[in-house]
XYZ file of C-alpha atoms in Angstrom:
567
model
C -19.735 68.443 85.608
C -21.620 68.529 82.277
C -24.974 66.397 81.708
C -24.202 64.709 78.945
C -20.403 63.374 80.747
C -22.731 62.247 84.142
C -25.135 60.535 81.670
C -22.752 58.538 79.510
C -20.939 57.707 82.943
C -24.215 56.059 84.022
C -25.036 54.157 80.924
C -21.604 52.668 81.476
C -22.284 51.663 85.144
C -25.653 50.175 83.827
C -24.339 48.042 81.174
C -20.668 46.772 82.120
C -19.298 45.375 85.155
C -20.872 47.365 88.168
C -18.566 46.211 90.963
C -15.256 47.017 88.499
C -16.839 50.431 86.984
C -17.801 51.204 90.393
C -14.310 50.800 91.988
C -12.428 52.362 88.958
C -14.762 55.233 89.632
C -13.715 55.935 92.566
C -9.776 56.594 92.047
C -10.198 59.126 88.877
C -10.425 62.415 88.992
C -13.618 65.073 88.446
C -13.039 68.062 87.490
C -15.561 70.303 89.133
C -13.968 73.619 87.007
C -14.422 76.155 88.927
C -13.775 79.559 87.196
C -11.424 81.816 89.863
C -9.964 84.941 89.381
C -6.999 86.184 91.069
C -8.271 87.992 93.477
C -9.268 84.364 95.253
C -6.549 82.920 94.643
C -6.814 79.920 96.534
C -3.960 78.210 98.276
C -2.039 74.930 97.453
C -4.455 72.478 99.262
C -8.104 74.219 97.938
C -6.903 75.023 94.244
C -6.192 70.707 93.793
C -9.523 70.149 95.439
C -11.070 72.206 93.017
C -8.892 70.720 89.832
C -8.775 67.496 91.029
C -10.853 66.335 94.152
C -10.883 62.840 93.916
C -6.754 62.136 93.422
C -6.320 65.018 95.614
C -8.383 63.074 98.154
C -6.494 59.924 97.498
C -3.584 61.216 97.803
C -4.093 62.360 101.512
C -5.582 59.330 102.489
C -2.136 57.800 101.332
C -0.023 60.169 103.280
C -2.669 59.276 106.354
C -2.479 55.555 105.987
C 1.546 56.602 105.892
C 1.482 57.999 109.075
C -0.474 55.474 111.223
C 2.198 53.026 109.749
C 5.095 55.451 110.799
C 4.146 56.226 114.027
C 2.372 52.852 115.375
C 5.604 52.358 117.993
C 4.514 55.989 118.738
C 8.630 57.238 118.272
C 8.055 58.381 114.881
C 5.843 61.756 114.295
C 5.700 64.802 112.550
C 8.758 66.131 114.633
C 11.067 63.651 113.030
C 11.455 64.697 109.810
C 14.089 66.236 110.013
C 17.518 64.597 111.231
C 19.105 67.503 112.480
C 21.169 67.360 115.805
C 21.105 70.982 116.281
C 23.917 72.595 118.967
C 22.755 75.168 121.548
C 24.635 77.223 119.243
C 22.546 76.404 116.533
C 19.327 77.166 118.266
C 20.474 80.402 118.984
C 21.621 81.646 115.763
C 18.410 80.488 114.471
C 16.042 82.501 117.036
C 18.079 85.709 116.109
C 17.651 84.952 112.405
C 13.959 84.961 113.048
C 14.290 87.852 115.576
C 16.088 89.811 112.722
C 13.952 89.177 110.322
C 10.895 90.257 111.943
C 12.519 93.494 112.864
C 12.798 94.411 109.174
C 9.047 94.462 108.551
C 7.090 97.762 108.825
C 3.643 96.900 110.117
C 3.249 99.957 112.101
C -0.523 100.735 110.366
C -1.652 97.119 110.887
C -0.297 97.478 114.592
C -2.027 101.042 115.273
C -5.488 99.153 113.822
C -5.726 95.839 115.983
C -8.762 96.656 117.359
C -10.666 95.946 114.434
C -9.482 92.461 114.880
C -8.905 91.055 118.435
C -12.086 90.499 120.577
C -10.207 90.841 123.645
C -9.812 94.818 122.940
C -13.868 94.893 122.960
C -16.386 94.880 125.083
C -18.309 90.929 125.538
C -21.474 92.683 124.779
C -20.228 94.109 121.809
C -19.075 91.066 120.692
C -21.977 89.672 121.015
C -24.418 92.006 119.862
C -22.204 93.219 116.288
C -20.661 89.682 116.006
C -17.703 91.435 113.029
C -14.439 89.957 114.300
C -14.162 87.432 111.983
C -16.527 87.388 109.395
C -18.347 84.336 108.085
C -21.573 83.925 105.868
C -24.169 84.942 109.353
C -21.617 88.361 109.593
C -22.897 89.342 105.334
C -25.917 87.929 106.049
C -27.205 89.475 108.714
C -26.334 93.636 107.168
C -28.536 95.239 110.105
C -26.084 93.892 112.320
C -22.780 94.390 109.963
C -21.161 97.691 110.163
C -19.818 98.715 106.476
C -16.994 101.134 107.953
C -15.283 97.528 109.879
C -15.607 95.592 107.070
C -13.479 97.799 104.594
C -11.079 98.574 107.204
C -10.701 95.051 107.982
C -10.144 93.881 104.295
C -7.651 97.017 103.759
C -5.873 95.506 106.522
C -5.784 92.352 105.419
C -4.672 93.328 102.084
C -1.683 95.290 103.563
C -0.797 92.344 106.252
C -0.886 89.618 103.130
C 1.792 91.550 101.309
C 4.350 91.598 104.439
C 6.807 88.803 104.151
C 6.718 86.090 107.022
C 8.215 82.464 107.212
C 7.127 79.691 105.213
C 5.299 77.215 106.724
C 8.764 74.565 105.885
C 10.837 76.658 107.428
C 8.701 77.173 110.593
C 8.427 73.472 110.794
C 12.104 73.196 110.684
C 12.687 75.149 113.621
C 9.635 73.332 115.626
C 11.860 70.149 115.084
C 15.077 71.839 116.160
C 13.605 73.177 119.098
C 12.190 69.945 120.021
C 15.478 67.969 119.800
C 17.193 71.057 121.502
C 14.893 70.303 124.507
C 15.484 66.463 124.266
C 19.257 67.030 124.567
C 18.498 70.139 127.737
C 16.596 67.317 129.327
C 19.905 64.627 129.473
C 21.979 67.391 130.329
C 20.620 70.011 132.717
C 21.409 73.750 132.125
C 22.961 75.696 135.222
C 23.497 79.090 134.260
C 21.236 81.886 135.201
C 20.550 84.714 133.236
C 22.435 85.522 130.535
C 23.031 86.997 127.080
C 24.093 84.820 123.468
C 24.028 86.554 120.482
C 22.025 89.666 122.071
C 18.996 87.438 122.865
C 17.907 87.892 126.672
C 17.910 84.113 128.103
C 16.964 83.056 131.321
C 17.365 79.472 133.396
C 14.723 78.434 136.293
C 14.896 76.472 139.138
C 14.130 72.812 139.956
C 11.641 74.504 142.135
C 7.700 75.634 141.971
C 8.813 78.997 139.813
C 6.013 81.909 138.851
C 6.669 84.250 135.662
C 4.904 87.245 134.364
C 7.582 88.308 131.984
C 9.209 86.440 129.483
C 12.681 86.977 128.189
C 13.353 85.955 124.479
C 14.515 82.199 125.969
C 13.488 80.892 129.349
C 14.481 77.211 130.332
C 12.787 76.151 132.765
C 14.386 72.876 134.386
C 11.431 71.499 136.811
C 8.736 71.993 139.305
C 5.222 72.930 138.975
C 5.184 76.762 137.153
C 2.921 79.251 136.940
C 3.274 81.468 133.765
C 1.512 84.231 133.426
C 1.828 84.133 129.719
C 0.835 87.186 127.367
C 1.133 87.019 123.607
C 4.301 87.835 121.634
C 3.529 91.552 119.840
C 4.641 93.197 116.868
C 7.633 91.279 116.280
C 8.462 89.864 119.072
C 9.950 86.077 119.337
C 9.556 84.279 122.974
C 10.277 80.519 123.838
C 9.610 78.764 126.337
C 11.210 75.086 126.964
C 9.608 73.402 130.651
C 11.337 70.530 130.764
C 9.386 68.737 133.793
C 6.483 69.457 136.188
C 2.881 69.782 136.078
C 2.717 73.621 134.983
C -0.004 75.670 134.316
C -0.212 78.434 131.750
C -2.640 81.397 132.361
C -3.307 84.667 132.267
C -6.025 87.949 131.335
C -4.141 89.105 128.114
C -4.280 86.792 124.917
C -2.243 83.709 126.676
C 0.144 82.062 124.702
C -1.029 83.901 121.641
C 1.009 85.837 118.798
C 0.064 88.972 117.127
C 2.379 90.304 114.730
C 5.028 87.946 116.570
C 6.069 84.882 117.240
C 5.730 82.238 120.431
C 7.196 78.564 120.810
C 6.309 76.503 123.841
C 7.864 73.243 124.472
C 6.926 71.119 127.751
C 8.433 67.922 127.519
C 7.063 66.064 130.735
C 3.702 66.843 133.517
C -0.055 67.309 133.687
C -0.590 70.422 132.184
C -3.168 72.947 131.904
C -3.238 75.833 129.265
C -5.886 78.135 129.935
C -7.037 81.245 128.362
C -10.174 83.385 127.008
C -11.028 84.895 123.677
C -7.677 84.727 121.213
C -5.337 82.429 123.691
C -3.824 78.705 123.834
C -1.452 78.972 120.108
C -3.909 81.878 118.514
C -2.303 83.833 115.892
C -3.031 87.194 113.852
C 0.047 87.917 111.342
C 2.418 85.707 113.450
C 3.235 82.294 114.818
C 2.270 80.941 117.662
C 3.079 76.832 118.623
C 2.845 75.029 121.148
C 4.539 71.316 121.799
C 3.242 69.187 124.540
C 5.590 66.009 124.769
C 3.912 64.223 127.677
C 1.111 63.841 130.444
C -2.500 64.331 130.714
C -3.318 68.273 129.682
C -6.187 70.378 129.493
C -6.638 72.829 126.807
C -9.052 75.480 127.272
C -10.010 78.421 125.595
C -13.234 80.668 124.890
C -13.632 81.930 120.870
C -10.341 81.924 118.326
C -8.595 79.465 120.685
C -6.794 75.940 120.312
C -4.685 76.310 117.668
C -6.636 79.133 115.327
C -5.004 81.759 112.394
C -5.546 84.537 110.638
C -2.829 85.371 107.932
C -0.236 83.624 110.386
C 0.538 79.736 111.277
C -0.137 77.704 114.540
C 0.141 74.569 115.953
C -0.486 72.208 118.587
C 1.340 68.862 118.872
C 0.875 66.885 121.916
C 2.542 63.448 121.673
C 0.785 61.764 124.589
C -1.594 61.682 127.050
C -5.578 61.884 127.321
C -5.884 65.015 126.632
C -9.382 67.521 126.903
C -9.976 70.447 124.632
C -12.312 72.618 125.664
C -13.457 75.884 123.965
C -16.588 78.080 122.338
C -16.250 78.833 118.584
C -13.309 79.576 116.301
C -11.471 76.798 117.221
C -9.553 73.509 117.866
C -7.527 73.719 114.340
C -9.683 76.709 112.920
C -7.941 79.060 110.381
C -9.571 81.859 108.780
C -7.869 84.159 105.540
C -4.376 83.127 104.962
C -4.160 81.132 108.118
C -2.698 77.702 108.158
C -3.698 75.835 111.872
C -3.080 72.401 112.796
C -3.625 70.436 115.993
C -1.947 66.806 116.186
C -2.564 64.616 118.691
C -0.538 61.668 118.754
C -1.668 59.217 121.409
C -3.952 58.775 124.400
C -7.825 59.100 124.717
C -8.966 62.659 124.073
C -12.080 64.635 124.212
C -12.693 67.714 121.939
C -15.344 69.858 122.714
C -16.582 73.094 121.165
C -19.880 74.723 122.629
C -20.312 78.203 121.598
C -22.825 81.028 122.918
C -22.900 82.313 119.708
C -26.734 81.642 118.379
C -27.174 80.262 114.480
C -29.621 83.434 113.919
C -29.890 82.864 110.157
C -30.895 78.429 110.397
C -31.465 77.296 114.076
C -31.896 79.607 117.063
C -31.489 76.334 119.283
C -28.172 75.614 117.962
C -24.931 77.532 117.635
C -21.859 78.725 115.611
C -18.680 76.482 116.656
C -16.393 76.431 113.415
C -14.199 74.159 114.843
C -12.393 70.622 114.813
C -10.434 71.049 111.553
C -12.681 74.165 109.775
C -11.834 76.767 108.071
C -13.362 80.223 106.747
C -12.893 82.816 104.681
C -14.355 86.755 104.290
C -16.951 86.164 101.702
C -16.744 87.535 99.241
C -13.856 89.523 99.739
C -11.058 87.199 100.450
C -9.823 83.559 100.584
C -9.941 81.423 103.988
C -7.022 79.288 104.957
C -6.174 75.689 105.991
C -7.556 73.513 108.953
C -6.200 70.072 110.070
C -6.737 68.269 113.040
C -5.224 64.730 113.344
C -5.685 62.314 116.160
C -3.183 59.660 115.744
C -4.656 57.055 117.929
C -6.678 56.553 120.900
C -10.682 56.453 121.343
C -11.913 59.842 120.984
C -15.165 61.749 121.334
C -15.708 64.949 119.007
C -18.292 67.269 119.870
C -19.530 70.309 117.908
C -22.618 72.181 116.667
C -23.159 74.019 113.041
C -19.659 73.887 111.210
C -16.917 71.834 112.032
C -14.916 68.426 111.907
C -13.688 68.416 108.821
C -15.106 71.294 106.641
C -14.803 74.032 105.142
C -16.235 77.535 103.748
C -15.266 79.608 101.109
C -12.252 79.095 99.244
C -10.968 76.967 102.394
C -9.767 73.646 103.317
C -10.988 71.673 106.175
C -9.718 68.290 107.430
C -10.340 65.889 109.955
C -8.207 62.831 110.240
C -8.705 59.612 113.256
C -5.759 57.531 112.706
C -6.970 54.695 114.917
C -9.614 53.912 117.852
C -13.104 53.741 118.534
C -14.308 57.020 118.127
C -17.751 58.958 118.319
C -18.420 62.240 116.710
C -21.713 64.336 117.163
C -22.513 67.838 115.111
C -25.275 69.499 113.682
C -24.851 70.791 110.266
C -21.946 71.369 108.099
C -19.447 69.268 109.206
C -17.971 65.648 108.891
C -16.492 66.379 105.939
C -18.172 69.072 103.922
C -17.982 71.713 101.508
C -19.633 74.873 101.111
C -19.778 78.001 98.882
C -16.261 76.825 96.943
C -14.434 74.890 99.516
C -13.629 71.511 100.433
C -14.318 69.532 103.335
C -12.272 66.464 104.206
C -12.667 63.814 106.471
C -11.223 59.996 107.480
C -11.774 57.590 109.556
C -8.741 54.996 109.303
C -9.802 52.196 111.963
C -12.307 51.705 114.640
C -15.687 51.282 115.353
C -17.241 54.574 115.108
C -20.349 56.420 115.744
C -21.213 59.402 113.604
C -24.311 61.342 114.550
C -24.975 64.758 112.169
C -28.278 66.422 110.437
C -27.297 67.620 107.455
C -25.082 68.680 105.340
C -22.639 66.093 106.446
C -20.902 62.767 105.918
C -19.622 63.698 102.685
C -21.520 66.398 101.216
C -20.699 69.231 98.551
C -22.756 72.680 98.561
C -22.515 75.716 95.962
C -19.580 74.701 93.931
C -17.955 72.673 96.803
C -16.391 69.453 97.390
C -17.339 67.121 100.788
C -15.421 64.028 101.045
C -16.026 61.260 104.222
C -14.404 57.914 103.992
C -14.156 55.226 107.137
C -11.682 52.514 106.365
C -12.050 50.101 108.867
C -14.471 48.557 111.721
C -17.974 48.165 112.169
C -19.618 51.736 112.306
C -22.932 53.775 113.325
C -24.167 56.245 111.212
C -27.204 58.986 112.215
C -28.468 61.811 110.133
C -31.517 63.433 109.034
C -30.839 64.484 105.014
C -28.099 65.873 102.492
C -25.931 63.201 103.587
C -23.941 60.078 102.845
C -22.521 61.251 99.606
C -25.059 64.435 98.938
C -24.173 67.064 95.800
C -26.289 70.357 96.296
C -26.381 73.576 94.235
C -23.688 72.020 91.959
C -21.289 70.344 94.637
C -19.982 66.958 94.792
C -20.150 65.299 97.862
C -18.664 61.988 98.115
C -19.013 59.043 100.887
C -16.924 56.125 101.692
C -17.319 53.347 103.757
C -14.745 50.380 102.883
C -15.152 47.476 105.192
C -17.157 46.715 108.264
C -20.674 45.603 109.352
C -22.439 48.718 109.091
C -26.153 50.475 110.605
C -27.473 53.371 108.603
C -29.550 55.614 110.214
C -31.195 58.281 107.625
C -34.611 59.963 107.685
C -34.672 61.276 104.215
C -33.056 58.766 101.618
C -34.123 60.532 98.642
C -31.977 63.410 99.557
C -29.047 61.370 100.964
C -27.626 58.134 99.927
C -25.764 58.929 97.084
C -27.873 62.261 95.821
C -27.369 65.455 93.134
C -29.762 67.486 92.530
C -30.390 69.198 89.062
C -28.936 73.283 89.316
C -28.274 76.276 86.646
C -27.045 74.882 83.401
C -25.504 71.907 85.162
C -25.887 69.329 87.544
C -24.461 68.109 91.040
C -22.888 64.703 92.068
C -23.687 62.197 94.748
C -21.804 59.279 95.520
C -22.408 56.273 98.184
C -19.827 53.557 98.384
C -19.960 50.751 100.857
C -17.697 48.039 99.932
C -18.230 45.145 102.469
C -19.959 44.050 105.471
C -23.471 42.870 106.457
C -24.840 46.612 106.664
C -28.367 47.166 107.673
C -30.538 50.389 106.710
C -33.219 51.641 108.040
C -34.944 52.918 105.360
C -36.045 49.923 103.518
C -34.506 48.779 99.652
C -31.118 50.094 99.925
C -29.124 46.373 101.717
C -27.013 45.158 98.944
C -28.761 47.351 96.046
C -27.100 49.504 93.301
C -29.433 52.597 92.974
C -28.863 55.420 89.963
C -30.903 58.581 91.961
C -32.233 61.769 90.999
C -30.183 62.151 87.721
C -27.409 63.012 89.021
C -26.475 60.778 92.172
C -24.969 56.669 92.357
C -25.614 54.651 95.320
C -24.124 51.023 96.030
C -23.986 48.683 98.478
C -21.728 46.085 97.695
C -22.808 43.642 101.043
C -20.742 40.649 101.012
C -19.946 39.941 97.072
């Protein structure tokens, strides 16, 4: 943003209708202009961010209010987009195409250099003491403790995995769908044959009994009972599925469980209580692969220790689970977390859920008594050598508690994409800093509320705030909320970010201990400025920092605050 365009923008504010200038405000577009060259190349979601935040915002919270409206009578979802009836015969030709096409890639020098990746193939300590699996801004930071040698290999490797071909995100999608309705239609009619081969893919049928597996054949059905799998993660092109169709199963292991790397795993359990348990890179955890897992019923546990929960790295995964109050449980890296080229989601479409991230992993660089999670819907990339990915977690309905430390719920770092979406329920989310929808060091942070009575409790850098270049957007919809946090919040623009808050209807308590650095704040930076925004729209609201109830407030230059009360 230029001076002289935030200035004229003000005098308009000042001297027309406020209400209408401030509502028309906040549909258009900013242009925050950021200068790229190819080699961070951002993808689809972070590039319109960048070019245009505020209808790129809009535009999700449209396809967000769409979904709560589609899948209210919770039998519409993201699995039914596609009206498909595929055959068994289908389904198999389609796991051989994928099987085929895997085959074809060489990525025998990516294969033979894992260990410069996976933090299962080190030593804890080691881990813990050269923290360089997946570097973030405390990794570059912190050089005494940042081996030069990893880091090239790492981005060499990266380099050589981003120009292998894999499936598009569509067509993985696709066959998520098709392998749901496959199971649907196994579930009405009950496979009986045991062990056999279709189109060269090894297939096996369980019991109705209490089964135990350690090995996996390209297709196992599994037709009841309460199994045990011992489940390690797909390698170097590999493809397994799993389809449970009943029982209250549990899913464990010491190797990477129900992880991908260089491969491909599917997991469908369509009914039972069921726990998924793992311990560094496990529970749908990809590197260079795919790795889903569908959850169509009962009250699960989801537990993990770092890169767990639905997490990427130049590869796609997913969790859906369509019902059930459900706990997620993990340490850092997590709970829809991608990193370069990743794309991770995790959808959960009903039931009261808990989502918790504590990590061991000490903030050494801000707060020794707080730690690293980079979860909930965050992602990361390598700064500065390469672009992060895509992070969405979306909780359809239910009344759900959120709980992370320094980065997470909605946010995003370096030419990433974070986003955090509560369809529906009364919901309380606690973090530290860097989260609840913000952006920092070129990427955007995203984060709505759609209905509830919430309770948001943060320090800083949070509730809709843009850092370095970056764009933080928070907006709760409905219900009568609670807001807590210390400062560079509420619609806060550092270091030339925008950072944009939203709250449209509800009677409202504002908890802030610095207002002059929140509330609608930009400060002044380089040759240009930053952009705060606050936007309450209705509601007896109460603050407790005194002369902000029902007040329209230009601040520091660059930053608009407005309380519309009850007009």
């Amino acid at each position: 943003m230029k001076k002289y365009l935030i200035i004229l923008m003000f005098f308009s504010l000042l001297f027309s209708d406020i209400k209408e200038q401030m509502f028309e405000f906040a549909g258009t577009d900013i242009n925050i202009n950021i200068p790229i060259n190819n080699q961070y190349k951002c993808d689809k979601l972070t590039r319109s961010f960048f070019d245009r935040p505020m209808a790129t915002a809009d535009s999700l919270n449209k396809k967000f209010f769409s979904l709560k409206e589609k899948t209210a009578d919770n039998k519409a979802s993201f699995l039914n987009c596609w009206n498909i009836e595929p055959s068994a015969e289908d389904i198999f030709i389609s796991i051989k195409k994928r099987i085929d096409f895997m085959k074809k890639r060489d990525l025998k020098e990516v294969s033979e250099n894992l260990d410069w990746f996976l933090p299962n193939l080190r030593p804890k300590v080691e881990i813990i003491e050269n923290p360089v699996i997946f570097p973030d801004s405390v990794n570059l930071a912190n050089s005494r403790r940042y081996r030069i040698a990893e880091e090239k290999k790492q981005i060499e490797m990266l380099k050589k995995l981003s120009e292998t071909e894999i499936f598009s995100e569509e067509e993985t999608e696709q066959f998520i769908a098709d392998l749901h309705k496959f199971a649907l239609q196994l579930k009405e009619n009950l496979p009986t044959e045991l062990n056999f081969k279709k189109n060269y893919l090894k297939i096996a049928i369980g019991s109705p009994g209490n089964d135990e597996y350690d090995v996996l054949p390209d297709l196992l059905i599994e037709t009841g009972g309460n199994d045990i799998y011992y489940a390690p993660k797909a390698s170097e092109n590999e493809l397994k599925i799993i389809i449970d169709l009943d029982g209250d199963d549990f899913y464990t292991g010491k190797d990477s469980v129900l992880s991908a790397v260089l491969g491909e795993i599917f997991v469908l359990d369509m009914a039972g209580d069921d726990r998924y348990f793992g311990e560094d890179f496990s529970v749908a955890s990809v590197f260079g692969g795919t790795a889903v897992i569908l959850d169509e019923d009962g009250n699960d546990i989801y537990k993990a220790c770092d890169f767990g929960i639905s997490s990427s790295k130049r590869g796609f995964s997913a969790i859906i689970d369509r019902n059930g109050d459900d706990f997620y449980n993990a340490q850092s890296y997590c709970q829809a977390f991608a990193s370069c080229d990743g794309t991770s989601y995790l959808l959960d479409e009903n039931g009261n859920d808990i989502y918790n991230a504590s990590s061991p992993h000490e903030d050494i660089i801000r707060y020794e008594d707080h730690q690293l999670t980079m979860a909930q819907g965050f992602s990361i990339g390598e700064r500065p050598f390469r672009k992060g990915g895509t992070a969405m977690l979306i909780d359809f309905s239910g009344n759900d508690v959120y709980r992370c430390d320094v980065f997470g719920q909605g946010a995003a770092y370096w030419l990433s994409s974070g986003v955090l979406a509560d369809l529906d329920g009364n919901d309380l989310y606690s973090a530290m800093q860097y989260c609840q929808g913000a952006g920092v060091h070129l990427a955007n942070g995203y984060f709505l509320d759609i209905s509830g009575d919430d309770n948001y409790v943060s320090h800083s850098v949070s509730l809709g705030c843009g850092h370095d270049l970056s764009f933080g957007y928070f907006c709760d919809a409905n219900g009568s909320d609670e807001y807590s946090a210390d400062v560079l919040a509420f619609g806060a623009g550092n270091a030339n970010g925008f950072g944009f808050f939203e709250d449209k209807n509800g009677d409202d308590l504002y908890a802030i201990r610095k207002a002059s650095r929140s509330l609608g704040y930009g400060n002044s930076r380089r040759e240009y400025g930053s952009l705060g925004i606050f936007l309450d729209h209705a509601g007896k609201d109460h603050f407790t920092y005194p002369g902000f109830k029902n007040k329209l407030k230009i601040k520091s230059r660059n930053g608009v605050f407005r309380d519309f009360g009850d007009e």
